[in-house]
Short mmCIF file of C-alpha atoms in Angstrom, two decimals:
data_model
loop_
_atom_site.label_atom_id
_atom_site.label_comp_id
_atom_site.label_asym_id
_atom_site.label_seq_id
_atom_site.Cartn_x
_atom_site.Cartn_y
_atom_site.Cartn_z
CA UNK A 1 -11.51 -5.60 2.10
CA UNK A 2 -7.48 -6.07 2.87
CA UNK A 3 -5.57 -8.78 1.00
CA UNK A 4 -2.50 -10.11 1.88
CA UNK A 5 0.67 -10.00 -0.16
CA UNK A 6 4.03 -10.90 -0.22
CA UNK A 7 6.68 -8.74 -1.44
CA UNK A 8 10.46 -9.76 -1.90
CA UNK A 9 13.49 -8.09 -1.51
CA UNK A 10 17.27 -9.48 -1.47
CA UNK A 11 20.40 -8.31 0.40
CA UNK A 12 23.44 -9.95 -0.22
CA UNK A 13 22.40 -14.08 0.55
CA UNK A 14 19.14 -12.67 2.43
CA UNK A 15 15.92 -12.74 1.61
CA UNK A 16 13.46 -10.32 3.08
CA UNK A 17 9.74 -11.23 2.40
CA UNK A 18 7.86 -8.24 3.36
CA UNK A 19 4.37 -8.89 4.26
CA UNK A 20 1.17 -6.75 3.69
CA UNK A 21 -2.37 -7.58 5.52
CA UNK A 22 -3.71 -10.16 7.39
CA UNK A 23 -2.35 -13.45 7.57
CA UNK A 24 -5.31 -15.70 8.71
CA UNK A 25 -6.15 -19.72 8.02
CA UNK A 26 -6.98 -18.66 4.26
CA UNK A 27 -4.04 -16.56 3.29
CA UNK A 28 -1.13 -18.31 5.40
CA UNK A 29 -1.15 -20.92 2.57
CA UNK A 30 0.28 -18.19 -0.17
CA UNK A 31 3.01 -17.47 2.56
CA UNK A 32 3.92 -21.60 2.80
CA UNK A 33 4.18 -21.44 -0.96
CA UNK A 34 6.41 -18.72 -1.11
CA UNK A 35 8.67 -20.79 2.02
CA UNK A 36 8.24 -23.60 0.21
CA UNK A 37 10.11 -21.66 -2.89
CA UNK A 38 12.81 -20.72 -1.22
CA UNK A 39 14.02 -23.56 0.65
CA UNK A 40 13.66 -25.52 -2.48
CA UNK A 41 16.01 -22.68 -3.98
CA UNK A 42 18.57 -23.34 -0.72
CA UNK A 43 17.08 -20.07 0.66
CA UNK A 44 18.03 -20.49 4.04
CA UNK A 45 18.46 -17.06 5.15
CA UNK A 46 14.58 -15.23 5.59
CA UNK A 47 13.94 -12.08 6.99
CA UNK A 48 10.30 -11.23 7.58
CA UNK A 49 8.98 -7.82 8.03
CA UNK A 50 6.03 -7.18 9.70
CA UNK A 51 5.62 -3.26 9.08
CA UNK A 52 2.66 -3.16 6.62
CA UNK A 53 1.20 -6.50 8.52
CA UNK A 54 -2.05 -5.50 10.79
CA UNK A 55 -3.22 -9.59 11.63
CA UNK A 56 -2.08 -12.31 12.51
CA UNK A 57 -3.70 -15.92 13.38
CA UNK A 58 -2.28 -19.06 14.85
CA UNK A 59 -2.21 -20.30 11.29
CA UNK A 60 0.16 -17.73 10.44
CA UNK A 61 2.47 -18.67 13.43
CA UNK A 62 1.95 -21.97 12.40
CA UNK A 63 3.46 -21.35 9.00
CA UNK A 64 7.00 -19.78 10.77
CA UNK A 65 6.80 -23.48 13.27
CA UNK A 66 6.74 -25.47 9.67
CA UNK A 67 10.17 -23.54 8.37
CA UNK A 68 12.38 -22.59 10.58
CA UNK A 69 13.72 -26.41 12.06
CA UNK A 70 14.92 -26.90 8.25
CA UNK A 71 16.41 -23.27 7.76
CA UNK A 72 18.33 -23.49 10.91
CA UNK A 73 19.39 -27.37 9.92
CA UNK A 74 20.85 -25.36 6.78
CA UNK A 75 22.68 -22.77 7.93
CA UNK A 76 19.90 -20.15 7.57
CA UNK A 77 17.44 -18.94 10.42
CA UNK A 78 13.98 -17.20 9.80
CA UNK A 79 13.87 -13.89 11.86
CA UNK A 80 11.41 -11.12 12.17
CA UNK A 81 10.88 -7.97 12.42
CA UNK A 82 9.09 -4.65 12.34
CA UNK A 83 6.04 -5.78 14.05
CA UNK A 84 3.51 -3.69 15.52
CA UNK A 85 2.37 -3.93 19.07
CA UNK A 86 -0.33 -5.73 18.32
CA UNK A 87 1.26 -8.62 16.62
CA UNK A 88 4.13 -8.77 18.42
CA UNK A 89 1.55 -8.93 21.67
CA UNK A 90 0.45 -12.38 19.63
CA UNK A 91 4.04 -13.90 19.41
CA UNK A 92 5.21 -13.03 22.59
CA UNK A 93 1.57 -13.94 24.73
CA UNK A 94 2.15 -17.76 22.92
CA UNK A 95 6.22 -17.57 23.71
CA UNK A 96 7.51 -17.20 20.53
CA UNK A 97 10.55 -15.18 21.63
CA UNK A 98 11.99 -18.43 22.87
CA UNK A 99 12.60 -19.60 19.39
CA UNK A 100 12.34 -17.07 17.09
CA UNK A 101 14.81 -13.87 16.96
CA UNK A 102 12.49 -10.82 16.66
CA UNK A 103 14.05 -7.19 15.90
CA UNK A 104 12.37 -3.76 16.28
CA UNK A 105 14.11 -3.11 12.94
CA UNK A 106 15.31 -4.83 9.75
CA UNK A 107 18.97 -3.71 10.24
CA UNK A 108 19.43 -5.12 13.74
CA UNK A 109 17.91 -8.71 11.93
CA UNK A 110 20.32 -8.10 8.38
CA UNK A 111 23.05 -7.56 10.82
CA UNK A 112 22.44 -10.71 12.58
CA UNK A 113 23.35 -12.93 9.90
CA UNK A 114 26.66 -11.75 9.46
CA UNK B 1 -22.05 -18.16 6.17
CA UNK B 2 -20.48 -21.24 4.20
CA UNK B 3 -17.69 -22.71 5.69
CA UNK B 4 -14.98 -21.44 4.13
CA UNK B 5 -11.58 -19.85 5.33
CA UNK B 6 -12.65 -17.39 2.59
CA UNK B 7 -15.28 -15.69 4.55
CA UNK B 8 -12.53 -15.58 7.78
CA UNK B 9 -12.15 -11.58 6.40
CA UNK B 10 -15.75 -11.36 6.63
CA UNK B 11 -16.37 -12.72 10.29
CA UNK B 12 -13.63 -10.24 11.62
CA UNK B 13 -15.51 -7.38 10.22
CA UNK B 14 -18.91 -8.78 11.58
CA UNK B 15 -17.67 -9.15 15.02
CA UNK B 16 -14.90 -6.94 15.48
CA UNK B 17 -18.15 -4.30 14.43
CA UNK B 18 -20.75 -5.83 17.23
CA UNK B 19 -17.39 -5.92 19.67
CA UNK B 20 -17.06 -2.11 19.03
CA UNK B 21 -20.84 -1.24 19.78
CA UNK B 22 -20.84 -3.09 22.56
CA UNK B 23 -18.58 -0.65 24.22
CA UNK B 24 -14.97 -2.62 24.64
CA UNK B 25 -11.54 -1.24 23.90
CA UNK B 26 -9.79 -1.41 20.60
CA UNK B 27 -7.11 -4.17 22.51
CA UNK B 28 -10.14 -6.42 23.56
CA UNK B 29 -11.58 -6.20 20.12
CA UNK B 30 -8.74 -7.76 18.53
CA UNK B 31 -8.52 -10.51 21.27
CA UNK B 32 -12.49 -11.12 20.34
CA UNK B 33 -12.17 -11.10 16.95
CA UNK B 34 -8.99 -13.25 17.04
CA UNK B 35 -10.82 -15.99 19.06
CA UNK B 36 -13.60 -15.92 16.99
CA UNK B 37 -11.42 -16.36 14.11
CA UNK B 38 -9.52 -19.28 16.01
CA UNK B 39 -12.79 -20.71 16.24
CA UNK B 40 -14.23 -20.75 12.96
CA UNK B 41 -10.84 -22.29 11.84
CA UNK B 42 -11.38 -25.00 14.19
CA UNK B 43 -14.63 -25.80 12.93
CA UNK B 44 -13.76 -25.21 8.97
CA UNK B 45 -11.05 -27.59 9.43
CA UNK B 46 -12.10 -30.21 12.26
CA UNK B 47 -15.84 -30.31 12.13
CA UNK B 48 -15.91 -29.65 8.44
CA UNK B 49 -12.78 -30.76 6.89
CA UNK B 50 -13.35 -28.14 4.41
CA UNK B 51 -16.41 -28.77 2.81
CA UNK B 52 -17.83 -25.29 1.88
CA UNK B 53 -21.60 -27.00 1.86
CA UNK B 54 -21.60 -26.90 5.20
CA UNK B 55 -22.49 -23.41 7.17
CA UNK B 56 -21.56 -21.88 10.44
CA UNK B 57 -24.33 -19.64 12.06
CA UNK B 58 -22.91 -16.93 13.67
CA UNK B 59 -25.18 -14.92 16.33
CA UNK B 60 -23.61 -11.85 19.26
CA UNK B 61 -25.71 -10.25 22.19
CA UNK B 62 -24.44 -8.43 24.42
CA UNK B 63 -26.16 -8.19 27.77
CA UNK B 64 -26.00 -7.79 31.43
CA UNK B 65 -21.66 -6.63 30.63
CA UNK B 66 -21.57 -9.77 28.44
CA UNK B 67 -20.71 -9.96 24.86
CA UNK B 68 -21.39 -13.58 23.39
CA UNK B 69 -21.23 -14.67 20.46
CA UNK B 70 -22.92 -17.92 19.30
CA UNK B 71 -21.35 -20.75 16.65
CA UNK B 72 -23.85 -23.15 15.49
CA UNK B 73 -22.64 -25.73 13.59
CA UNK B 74 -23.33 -29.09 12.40
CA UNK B 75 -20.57 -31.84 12.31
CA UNK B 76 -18.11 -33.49 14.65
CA UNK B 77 -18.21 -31.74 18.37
CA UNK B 78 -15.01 -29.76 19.15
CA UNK B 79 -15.59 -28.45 22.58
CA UNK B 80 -12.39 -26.50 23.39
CA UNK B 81 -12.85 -26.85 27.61
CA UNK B 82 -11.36 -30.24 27.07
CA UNK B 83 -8.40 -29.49 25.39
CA UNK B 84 -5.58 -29.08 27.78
CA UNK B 85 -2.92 -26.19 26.79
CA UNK B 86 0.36 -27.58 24.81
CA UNK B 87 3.80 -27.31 27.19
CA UNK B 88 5.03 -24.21 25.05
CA UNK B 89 8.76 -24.90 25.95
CA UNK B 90 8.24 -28.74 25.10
CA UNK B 91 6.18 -26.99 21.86
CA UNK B 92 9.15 -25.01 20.74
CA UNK B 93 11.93 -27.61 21.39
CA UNK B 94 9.78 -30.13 19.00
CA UNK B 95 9.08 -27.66 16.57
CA UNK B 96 5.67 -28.48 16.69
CA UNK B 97 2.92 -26.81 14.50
CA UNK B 98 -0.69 -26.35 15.11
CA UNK B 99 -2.76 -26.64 18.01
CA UNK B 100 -2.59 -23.08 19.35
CA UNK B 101 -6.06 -21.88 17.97
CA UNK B 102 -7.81 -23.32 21.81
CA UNK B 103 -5.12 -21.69 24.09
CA UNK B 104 -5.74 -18.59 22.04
CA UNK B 105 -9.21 -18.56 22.99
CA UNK B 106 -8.79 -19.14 26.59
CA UNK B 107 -6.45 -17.26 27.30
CA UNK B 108 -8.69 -13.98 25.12
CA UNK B 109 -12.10 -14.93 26.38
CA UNK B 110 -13.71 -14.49 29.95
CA UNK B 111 -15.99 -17.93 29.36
CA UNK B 112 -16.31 -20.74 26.52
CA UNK B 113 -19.37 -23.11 26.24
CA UNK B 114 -19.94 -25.78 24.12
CA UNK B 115 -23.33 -27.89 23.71
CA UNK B 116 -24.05 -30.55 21.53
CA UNK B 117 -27.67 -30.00 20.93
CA UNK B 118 -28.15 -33.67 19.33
CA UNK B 119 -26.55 -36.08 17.85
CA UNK B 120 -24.80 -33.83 14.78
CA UNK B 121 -25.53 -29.99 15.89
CA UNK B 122 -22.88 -28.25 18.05
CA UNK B 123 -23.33 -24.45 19.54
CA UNK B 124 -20.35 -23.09 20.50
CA UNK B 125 -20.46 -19.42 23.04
CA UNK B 126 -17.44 -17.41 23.10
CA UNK B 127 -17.56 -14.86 26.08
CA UNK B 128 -16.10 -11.82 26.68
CA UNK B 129 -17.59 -9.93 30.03
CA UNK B 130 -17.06 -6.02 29.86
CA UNK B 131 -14.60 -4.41 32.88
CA UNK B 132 -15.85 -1.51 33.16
#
């Protein structure tokens, strides 16, 4: 059966957390750890990548709810990208466009925070 | 199975498989299996509060262009009818977290009932009617 793991990458003062498998009630706490990490570390500036994610529960949008108020407070932002349809159907069904920045590619998200 | 977010993985599969030989679309599946999972969260962490003695009995038919599947469960009633959907822009502008599990399941399934067969035992039916 799929796991989920978190790989992590760093341009310049950006982190990218690349995520692969399902995020779901069980395995959104690894991803709050890893947040958790970073803004302890003053890690204000996340980019997520979705490409090698194929679910997505509410408890996985609810870990993204948790972070980004504090990023943002910090200079930093949390945005996303790379998602497939059907993820992206999940985000944008509940609204999340309103809050978060979502990219069809990591570049256009990088680029952002310059 | 025990009532665990562990076994989440393991209820996709279940369902996601009846979903798929009851005939529906690999875009409904997902919304099935998602609700399902939204449900069995619920009930893990509201009705159980995460005790993994405590078991959720899952059951699907699928009849008459309806696919149902059944949650019995023992524990404190969660009937999602009576939740009313969070104000999303009010949501976002509090940075709220949590709470979107019910509109999840609303908005996915065709029909949700909830019994409380006695004083402790709650059956849940998620219900997704085939378009065909």
């Amino acid at each position: 059966m799929e796991e989920f793991s978190i790989s992590i990458r760093q341009h310049e003062d950006i982190v990218l957390l690349d995520l692969n498998g399902f995020l779901d009630a069980h395995t959104s706490v690894e991803l709050e750890k890893k947040f958790e990490e970073l803004i302890a570390r003053n890690c204000n500036k996340i980019v997520v990548n979705f490409q090698k994610l194929s679910y997505i529960s509410s408890a996985g949008l609810g870990v993204f709810m948790a972070f980004i108020e504090n990023a943002r407070n910090n200079s930093g932002d949390i945005k996303l990208c790379n998602m497939s349809d059907k993820i992206y159907n999940i985000f944008d069904m509940l609204g999340f466009p309103i809050l978060f920045e979502i990219y069809k590619e990591e570049k256009s998200a990088l680029e952002k925070f310059a | 199975m025990t009532s665990s977010t562990k076994n989440l993985a393991r209820v996709r599969d279940f369902v996601g498989k009846r979903a798929a030989e009851s005939g529906f679309d690999e875009s409904t599946i997902n919304q099935i299996i998602l609700s399902v999972d939204e449900a069995c969260t619920n009930i893990i962490k509201h009705a159980h509060r995460y005790d993994e003695n405590e078991t959720i009995e899952i059951e699907t038919s699928f009849e008459n262009g309806q696919f149902k599947i059944v949650l019995n469960y023992k524990g404190k009633s969660f009937d999602p009818n009576g939740i009313e959907n969070p104000d999303m822009k009010e949501y976002f502008s509090s940075f709220k977290v949590g709470g979107l599990g019910v509109p999840i399941m609303k908005k996915f399934m065709s029909k949700i009932e909830f019994d409380r067969k006695n004083s402790n035992t709650n059956c849940l039916t998620l219900i997704k009617i085939i378009h065909s």
